[in-house]
mmCIF file with all atom_site columns, C-alpha atoms in Angstrom:
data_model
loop_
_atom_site.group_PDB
_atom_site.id
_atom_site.type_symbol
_atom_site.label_atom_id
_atom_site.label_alt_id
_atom_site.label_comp_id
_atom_site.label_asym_id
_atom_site.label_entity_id
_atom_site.label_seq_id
_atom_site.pdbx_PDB_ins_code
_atom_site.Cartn_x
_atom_site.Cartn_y
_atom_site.Cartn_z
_atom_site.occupancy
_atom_site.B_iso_or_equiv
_atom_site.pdbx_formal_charge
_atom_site.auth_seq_id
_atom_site.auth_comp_id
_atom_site.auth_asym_id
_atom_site.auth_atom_id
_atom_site.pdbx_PDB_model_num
ATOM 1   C CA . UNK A 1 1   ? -23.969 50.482 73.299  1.00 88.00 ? 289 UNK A CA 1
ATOM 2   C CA . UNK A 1 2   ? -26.470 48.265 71.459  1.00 85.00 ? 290 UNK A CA 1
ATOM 3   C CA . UNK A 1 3   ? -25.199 45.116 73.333  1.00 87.00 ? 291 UNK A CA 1
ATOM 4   C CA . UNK A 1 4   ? -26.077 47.107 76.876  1.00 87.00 ? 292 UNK A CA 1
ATOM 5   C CA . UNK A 1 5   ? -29.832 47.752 75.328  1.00 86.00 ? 293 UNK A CA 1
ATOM 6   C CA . UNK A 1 6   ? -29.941 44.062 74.288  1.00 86.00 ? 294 UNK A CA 1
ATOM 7   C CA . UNK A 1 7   ? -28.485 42.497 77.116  1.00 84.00 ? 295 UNK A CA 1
ATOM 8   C CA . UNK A 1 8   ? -30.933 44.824 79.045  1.00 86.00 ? 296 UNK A CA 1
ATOM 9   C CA . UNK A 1 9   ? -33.919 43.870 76.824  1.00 86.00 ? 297 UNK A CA 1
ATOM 10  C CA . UNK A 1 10  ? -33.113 39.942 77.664  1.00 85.00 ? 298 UNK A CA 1
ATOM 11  C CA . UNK A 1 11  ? -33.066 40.618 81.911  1.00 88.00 ? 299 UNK A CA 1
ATOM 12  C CA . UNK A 1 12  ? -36.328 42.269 81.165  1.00 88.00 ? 300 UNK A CA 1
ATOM 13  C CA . UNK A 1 13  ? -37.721 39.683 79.049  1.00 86.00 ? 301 UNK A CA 1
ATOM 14  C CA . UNK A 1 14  ? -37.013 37.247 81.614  1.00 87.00 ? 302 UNK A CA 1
ATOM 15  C CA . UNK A 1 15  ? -38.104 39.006 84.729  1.00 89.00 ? 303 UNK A CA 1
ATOM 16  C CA . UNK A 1 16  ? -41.475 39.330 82.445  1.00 89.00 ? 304 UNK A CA 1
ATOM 17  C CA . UNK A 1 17  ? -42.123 35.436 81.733  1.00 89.00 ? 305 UNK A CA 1
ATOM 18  C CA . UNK A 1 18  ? -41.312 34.964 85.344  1.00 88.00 ? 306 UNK A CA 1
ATOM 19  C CA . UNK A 1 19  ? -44.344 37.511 86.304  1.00 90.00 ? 307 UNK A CA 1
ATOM 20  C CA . UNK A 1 20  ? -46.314 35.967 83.551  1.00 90.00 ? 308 UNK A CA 1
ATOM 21  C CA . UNK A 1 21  ? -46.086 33.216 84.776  1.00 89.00 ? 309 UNK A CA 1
ATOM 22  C CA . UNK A 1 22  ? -47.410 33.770 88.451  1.00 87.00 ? 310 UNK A CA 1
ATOM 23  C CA . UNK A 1 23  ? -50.116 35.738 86.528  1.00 87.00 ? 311 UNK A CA 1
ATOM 24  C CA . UNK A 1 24  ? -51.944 33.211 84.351  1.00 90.00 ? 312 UNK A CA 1
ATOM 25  C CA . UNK A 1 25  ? -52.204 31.014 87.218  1.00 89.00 ? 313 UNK A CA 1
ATOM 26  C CA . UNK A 1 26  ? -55.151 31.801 88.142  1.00 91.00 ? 314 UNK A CA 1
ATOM 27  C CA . UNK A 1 27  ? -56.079 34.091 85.049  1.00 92.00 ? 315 UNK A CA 1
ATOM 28  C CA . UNK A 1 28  ? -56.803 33.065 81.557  1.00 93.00 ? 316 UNK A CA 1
ATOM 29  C CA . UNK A 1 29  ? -54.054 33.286 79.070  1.00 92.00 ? 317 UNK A CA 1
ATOM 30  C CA . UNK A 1 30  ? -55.770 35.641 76.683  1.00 92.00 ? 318 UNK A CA 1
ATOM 31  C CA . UNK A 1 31  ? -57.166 38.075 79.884  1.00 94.00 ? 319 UNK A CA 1
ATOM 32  C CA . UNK A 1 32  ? -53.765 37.883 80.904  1.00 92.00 ? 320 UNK A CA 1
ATOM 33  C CA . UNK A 1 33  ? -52.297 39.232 77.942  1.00 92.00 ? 321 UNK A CA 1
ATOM 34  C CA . UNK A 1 34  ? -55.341 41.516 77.450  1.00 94.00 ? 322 UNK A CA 1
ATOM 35  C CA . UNK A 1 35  ? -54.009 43.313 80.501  1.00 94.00 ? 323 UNK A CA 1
ATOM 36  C CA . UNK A 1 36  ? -50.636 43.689 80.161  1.00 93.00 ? 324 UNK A CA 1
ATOM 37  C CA . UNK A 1 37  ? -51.478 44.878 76.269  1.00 94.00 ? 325 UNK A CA 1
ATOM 38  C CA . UNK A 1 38  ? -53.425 47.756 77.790  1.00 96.00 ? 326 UNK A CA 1
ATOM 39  C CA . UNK A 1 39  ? -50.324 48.856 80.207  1.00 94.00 ? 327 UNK A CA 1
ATOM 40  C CA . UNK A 1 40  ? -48.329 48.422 77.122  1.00 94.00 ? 328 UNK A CA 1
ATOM 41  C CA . UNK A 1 41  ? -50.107 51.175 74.957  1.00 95.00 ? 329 UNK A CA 1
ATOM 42  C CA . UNK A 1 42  ? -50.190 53.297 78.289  1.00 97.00 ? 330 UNK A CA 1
ATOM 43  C CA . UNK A 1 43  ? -46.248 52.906 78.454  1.00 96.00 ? 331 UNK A CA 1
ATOM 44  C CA . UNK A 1 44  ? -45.744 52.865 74.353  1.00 96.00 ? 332 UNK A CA 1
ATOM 45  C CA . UNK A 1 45  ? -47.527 56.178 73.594  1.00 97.00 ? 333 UNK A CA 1
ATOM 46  C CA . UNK A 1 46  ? -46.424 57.723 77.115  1.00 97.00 ? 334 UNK A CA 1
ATOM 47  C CA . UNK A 1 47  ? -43.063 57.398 75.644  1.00 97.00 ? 335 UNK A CA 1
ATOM 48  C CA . UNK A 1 48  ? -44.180 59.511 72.370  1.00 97.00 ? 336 UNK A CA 1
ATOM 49  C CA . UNK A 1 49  ? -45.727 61.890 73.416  1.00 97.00 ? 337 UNK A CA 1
ATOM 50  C CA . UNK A 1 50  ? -42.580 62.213 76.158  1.00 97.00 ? 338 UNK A CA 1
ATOM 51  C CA . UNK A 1 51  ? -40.078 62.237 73.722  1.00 97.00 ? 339 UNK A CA 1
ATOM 52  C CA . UNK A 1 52  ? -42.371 64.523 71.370  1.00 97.00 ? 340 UNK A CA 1
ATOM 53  C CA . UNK A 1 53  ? -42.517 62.202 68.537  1.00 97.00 ? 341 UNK A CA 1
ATOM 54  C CA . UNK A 1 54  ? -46.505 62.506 68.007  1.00 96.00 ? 342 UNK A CA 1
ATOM 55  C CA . UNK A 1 55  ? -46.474 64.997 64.972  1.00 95.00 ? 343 UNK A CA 1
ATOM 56  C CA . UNK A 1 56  ? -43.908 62.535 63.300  1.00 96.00 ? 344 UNK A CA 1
ATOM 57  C CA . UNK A 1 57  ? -46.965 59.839 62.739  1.00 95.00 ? 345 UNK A CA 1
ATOM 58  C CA . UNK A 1 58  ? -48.357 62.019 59.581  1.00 94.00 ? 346 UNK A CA 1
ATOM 59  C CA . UNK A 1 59  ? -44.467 61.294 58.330  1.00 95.00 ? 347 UNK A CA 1
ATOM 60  C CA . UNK A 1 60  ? -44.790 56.903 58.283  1.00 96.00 ? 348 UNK A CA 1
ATOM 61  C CA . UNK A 1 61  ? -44.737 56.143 54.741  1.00 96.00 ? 349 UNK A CA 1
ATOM 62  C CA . UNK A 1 62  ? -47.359 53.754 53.549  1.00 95.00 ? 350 UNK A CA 1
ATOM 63  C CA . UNK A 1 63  ? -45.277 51.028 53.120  1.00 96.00 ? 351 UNK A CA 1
ATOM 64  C CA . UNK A 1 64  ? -43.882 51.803 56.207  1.00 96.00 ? 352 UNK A CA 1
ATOM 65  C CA . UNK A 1 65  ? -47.293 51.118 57.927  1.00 96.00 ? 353 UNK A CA 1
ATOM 66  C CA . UNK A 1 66  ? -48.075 47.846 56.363  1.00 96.00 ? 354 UNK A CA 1
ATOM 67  C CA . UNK A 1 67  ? -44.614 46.302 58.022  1.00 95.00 ? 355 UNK A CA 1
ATOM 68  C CA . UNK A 1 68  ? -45.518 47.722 61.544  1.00 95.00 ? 356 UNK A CA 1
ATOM 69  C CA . UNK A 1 69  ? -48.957 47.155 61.394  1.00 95.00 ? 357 UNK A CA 1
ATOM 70  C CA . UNK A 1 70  ? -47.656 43.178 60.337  1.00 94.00 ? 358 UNK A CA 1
ATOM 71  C CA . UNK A 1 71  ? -45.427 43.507 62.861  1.00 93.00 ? 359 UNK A CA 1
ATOM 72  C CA . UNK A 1 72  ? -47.733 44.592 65.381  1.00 93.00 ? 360 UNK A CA 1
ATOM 73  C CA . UNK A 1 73  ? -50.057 41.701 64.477  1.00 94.00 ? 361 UNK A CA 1
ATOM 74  C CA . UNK A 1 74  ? -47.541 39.219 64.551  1.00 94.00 ? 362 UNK A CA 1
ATOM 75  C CA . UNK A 1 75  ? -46.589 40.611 68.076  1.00 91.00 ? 363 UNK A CA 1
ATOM 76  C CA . UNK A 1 76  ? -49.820 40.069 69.460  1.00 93.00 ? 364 UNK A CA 1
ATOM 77  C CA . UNK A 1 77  ? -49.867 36.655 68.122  1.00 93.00 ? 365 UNK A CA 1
ATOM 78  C CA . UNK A 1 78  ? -46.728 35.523 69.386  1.00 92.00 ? 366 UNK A CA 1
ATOM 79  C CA . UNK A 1 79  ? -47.661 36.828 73.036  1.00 91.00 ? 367 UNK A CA 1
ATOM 80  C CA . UNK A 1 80  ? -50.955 35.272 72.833  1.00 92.00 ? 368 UNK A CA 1
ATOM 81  C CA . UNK A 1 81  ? -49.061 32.003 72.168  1.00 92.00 ? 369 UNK A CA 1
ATOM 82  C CA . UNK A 1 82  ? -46.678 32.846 74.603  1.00 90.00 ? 370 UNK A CA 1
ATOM 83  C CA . UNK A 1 83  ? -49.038 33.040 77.677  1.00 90.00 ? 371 UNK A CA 1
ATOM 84  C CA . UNK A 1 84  ? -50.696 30.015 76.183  1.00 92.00 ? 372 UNK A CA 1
ATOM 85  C CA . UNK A 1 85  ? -47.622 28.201 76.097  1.00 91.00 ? 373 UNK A CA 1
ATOM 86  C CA . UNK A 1 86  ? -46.586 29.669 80.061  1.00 90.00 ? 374 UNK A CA 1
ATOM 87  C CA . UNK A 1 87  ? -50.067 28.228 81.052  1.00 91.00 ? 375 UNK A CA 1
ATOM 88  C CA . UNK A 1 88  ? -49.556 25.078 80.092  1.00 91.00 ? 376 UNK A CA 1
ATOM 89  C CA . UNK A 1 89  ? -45.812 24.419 81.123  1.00 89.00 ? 377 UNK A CA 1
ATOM 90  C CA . UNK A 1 90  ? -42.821 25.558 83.331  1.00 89.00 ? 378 UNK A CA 1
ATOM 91  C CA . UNK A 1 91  ? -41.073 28.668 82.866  1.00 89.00 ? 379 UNK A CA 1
ATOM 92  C CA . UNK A 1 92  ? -37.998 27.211 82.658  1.00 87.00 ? 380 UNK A CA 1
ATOM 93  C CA . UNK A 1 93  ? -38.745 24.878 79.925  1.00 88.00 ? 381 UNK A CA 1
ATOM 94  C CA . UNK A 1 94  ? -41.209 27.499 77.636  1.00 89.00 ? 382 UNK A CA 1
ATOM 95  C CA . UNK A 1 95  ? -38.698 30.579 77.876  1.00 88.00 ? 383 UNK A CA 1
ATOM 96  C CA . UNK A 1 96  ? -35.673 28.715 75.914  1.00 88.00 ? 384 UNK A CA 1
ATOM 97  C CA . UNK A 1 97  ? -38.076 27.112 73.565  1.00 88.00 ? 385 UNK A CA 1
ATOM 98  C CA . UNK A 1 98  ? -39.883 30.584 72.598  1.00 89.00 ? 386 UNK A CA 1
ATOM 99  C CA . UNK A 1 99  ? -36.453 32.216 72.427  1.00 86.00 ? 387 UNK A CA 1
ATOM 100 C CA . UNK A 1 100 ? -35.858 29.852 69.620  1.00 89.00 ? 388 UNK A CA 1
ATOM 101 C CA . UNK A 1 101 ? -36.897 32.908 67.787  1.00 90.00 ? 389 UNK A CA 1
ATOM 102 C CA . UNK A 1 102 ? -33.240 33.665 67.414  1.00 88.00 ? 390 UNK A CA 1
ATOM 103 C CA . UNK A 1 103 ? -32.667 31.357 65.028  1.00 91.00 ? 391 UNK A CA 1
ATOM 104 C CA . UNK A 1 104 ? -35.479 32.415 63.256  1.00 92.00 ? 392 UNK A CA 1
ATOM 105 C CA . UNK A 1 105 ? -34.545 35.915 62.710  1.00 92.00 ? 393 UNK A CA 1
ATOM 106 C CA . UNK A 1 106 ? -30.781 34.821 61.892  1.00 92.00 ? 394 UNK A CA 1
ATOM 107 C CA . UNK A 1 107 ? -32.559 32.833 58.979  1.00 92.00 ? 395 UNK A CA 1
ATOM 108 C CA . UNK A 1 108 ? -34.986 35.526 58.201  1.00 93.00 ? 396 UNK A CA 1
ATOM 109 C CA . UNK A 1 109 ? -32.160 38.315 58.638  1.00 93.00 ? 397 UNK A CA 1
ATOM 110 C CA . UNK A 1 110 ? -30.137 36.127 56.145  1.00 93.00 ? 398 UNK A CA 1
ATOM 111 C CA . UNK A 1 111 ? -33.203 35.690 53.390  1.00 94.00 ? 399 UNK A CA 1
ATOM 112 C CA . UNK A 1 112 ? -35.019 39.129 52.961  1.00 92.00 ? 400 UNK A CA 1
ATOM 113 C CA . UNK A 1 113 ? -32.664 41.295 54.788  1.00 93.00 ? 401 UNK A CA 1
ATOM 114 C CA . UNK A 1 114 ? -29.881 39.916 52.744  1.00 94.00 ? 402 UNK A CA 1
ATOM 115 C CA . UNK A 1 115 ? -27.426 39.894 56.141  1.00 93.00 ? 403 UNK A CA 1
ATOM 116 C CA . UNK A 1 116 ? -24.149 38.529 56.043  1.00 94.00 ? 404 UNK A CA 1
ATOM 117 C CA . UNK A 1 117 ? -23.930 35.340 58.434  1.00 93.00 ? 405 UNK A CA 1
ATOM 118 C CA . UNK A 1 118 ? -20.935 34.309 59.799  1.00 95.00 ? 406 UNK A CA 1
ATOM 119 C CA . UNK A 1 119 ? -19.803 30.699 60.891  1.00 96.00 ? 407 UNK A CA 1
ATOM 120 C CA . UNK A 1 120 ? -19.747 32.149 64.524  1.00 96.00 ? 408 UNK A CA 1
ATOM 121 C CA . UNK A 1 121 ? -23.414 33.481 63.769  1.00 94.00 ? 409 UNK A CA 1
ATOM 122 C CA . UNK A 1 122 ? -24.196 29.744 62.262  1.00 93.00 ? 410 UNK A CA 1
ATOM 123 C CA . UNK A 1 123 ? -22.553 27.909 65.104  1.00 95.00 ? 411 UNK A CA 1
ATOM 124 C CA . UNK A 1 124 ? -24.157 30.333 67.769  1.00 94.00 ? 412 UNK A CA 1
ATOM 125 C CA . UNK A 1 125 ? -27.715 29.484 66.309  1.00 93.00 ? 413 UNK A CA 1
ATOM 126 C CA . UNK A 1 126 ? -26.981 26.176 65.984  1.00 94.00 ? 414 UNK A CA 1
ATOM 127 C CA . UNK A 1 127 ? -26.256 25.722 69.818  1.00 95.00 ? 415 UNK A CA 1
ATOM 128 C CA . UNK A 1 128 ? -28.790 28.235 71.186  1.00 91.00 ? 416 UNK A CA 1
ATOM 129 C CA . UNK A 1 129 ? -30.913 25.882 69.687  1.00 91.00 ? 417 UNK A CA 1
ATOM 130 C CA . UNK A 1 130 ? -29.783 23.042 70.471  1.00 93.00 ? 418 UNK A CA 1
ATOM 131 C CA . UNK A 1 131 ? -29.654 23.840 74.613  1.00 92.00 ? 419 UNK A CA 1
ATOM 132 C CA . UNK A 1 132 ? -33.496 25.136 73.972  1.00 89.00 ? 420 UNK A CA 1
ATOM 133 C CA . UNK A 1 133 ? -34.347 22.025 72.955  1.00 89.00 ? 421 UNK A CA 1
ATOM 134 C CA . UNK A 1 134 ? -32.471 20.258 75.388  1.00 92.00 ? 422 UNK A CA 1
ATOM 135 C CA . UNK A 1 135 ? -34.093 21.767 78.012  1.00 88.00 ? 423 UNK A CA 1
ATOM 136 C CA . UNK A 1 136 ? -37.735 22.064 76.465  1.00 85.00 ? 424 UNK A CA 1
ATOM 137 C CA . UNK A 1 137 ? -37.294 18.602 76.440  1.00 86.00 ? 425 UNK A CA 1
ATOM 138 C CA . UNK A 1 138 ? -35.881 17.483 79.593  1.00 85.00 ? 426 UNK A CA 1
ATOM 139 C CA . UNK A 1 139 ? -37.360 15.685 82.381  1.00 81.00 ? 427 UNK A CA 1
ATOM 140 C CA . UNK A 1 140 ? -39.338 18.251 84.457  1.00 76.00 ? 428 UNK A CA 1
ATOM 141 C CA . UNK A 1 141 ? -37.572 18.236 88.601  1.00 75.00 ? 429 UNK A CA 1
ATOM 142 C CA . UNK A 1 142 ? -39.791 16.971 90.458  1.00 77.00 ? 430 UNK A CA 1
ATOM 143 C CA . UNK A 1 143 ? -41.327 19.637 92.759  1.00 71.00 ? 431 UNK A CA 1
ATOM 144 C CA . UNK A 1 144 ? -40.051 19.479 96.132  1.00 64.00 ? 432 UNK A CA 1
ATOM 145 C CA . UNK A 1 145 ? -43.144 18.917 98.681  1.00 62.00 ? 433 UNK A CA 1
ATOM 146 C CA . UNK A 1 146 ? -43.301 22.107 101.440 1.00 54.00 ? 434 UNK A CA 1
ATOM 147 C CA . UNK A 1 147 ? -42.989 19.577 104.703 1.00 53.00 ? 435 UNK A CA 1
ATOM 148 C CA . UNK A 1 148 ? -39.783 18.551 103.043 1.00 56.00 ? 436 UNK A CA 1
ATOM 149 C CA . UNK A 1 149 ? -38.176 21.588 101.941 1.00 56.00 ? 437 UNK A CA 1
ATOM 150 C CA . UNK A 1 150 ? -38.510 23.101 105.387 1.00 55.00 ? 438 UNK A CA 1
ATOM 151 C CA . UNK A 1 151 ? -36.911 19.922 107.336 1.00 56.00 ? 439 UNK A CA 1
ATOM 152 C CA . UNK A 1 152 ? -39.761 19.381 109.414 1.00 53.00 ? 440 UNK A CA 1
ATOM 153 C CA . UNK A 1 153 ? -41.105 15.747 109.440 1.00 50.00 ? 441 UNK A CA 1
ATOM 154 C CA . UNK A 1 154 ? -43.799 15.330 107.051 1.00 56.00 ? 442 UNK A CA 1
ATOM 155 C CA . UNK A 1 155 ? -45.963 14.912 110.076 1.00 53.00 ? 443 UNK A CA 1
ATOM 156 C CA . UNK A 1 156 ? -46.012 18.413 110.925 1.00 52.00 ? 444 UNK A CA 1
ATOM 157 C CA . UNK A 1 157 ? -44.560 17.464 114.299 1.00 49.00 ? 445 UNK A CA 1
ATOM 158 C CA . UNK A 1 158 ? -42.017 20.093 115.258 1.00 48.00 ? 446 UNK A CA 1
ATOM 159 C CA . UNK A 1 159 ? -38.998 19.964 117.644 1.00 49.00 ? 447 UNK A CA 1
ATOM 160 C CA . UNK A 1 160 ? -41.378 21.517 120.299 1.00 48.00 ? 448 UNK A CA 1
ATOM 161 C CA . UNK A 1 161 ? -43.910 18.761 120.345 1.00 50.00 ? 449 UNK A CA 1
ATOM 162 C CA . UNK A 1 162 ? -41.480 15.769 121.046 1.00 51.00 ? 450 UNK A CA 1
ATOM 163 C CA . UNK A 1 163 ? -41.654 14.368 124.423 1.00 53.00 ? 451 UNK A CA 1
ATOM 164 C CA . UNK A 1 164 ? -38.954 15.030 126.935 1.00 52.00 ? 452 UNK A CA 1
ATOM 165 C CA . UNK A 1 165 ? -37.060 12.346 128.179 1.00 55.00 ? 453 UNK A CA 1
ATOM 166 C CA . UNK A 1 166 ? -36.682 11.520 131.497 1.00 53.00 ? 454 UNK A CA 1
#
């Protein structure tokens, strides 16, 4: 069932850098983020207090805190880089490069989780990266001009303007 969740997680991960994206068009990358960190805690502690998990906080160990509040930090940060990032470049190129990440927590997993890592793991990682980088550092497409895409003459001119032959 965990694969549904992820798979699930990675749809909604890229439907968000897609609205990201429209949203720091016109909107600074830190406002941006600013906004959708508000709707977050809305949705975040809706979902405690739902699920009745509020009296649990008095249970988080101490320790416990440190890692989430690092977490949480780190979080922040990474979004904040993230919009920066969508800002400044296409979609298609950032996503891939930020979801890099993957072979970041395979390493990380490995070293202070002490997780097993498979060849298949290895050679996964090793070719997720590779096709992020491939694309991150491909030629952009060249955008396709609106009189163009539409097949009207880049005059404006449409079929109703031409003059009728006699």
């Amino acid at each position: 069932m965990w694969i549904v969740f992820a798979l699930m997680a990675a749809l909604v991960s890229a439907t968000v850098v897609t609205l990201s994206k429209f949203g720091v068009r016109n909107v600074p990358p830190s406002l941006a983020f600013a906004v959708q960190a508000v709707l977050i805690l809305i949705v975040s502690w809706g979902t405690v207090l739902w699920q009745g998990l509020l009296p649990d906080i008095g249970k988080i160990e101490r320790r416990d805190w440190g890692f989430l509040l690092a977490a949480g930090v780190l979080t922040a940060a990474s979004s904040l880089l993230s919009f920066r990032a969508l800002s400044m470049g296409d979609a298609s190129r950032v996503s891939p490069l930020t979801n890099v990440a993957l072979v970041f927590s395979v390493a990380l997993a490995a070293i202070f989780l002490k997780e097993k890592i498979t060849w298949q793991v290895m050679a996964g990682a090793v070719l997720m990266a590779g096709g992020a980088l491939l694309i991150a550092t491909a030629k952009p497409a060249e955008k396709v001009e609106a009189s163009k895409k539409n097949g009207r003459p880049e005059t404006g001119a449409t079929i109703y303007d031409a003059t009728p032959r006699a």
